[in-house]
C-alpha angles and dihedrals in degrees: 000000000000117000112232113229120218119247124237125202134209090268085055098046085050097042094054087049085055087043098056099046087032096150114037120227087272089057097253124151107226123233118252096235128046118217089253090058090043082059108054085039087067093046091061084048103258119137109212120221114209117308103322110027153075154187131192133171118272114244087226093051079054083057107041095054096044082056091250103129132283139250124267094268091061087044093051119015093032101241112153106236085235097063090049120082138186111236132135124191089228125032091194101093114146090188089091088198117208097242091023106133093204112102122258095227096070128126113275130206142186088197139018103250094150144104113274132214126213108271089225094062088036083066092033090059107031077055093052094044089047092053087040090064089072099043107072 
């Protein structure tokens, strides 16, 4: 029986470059995700939050707000789609969940080797980006 081999995409590839060289010779630890990726990030409508996170608007809060229906917590547990946000704390997930809203794209890593931002700030801003979604 033949043995499957995993696949590795271009974020591997890259992660387990940052991985090897984690801390750089001034004992820095390096950001998850480079201004270019922040970049393209934006384009595809993400906000990211420090050095590790993101936010982005929900399709259904789109919906909800143009009058074209609303997601299953508003049908069941009664939130309103505007009061819900998309964030995460990493975006360097390597589950690539089906329904899962992150890119795929993302950086993904085995380890944290990176630099890490205060979880407090992480909330504070996701708060303000989320909010900033509905103020153009």
């Amino acid at each position: 029986m033949q043995r499957l081999r995993p696949r590795f995409t271009r974020s591997c590839q890259l992660a387990r470059h940052v991985a090897s060289s984690a801390v750089s010779s001034s004992g820095v630890s390096p950001r998850m995700v480079n201004e270019a990726q922040k970049e393209a990030l934006q384009r595809k409508g993400y906000q990211v939050i420090g050095s590790h996170s993101a936010v982005k608007m929900c399709r259904w809060t789109k919906n909800a707000l143009k009058g074209r229906g609303h997601c299953y917590k508003h049908t069941f547990y009664g939130i309103a789609s505007h009061r819900c946000m998309e964030a995460t704390p990493s975006l360097a997930c390597a589950n690539k969940c089906t329904f899962c809203w992150r890119s795929y794209a993302n950086p993904v890593a085995m380890r944290w080797v990176f630099d890490t931002d205060d979880p407090r700030s992480i909330v504070e801003d996701s708060l303000a980006a989320h909010g900033r979604h509905f103020v153009r």
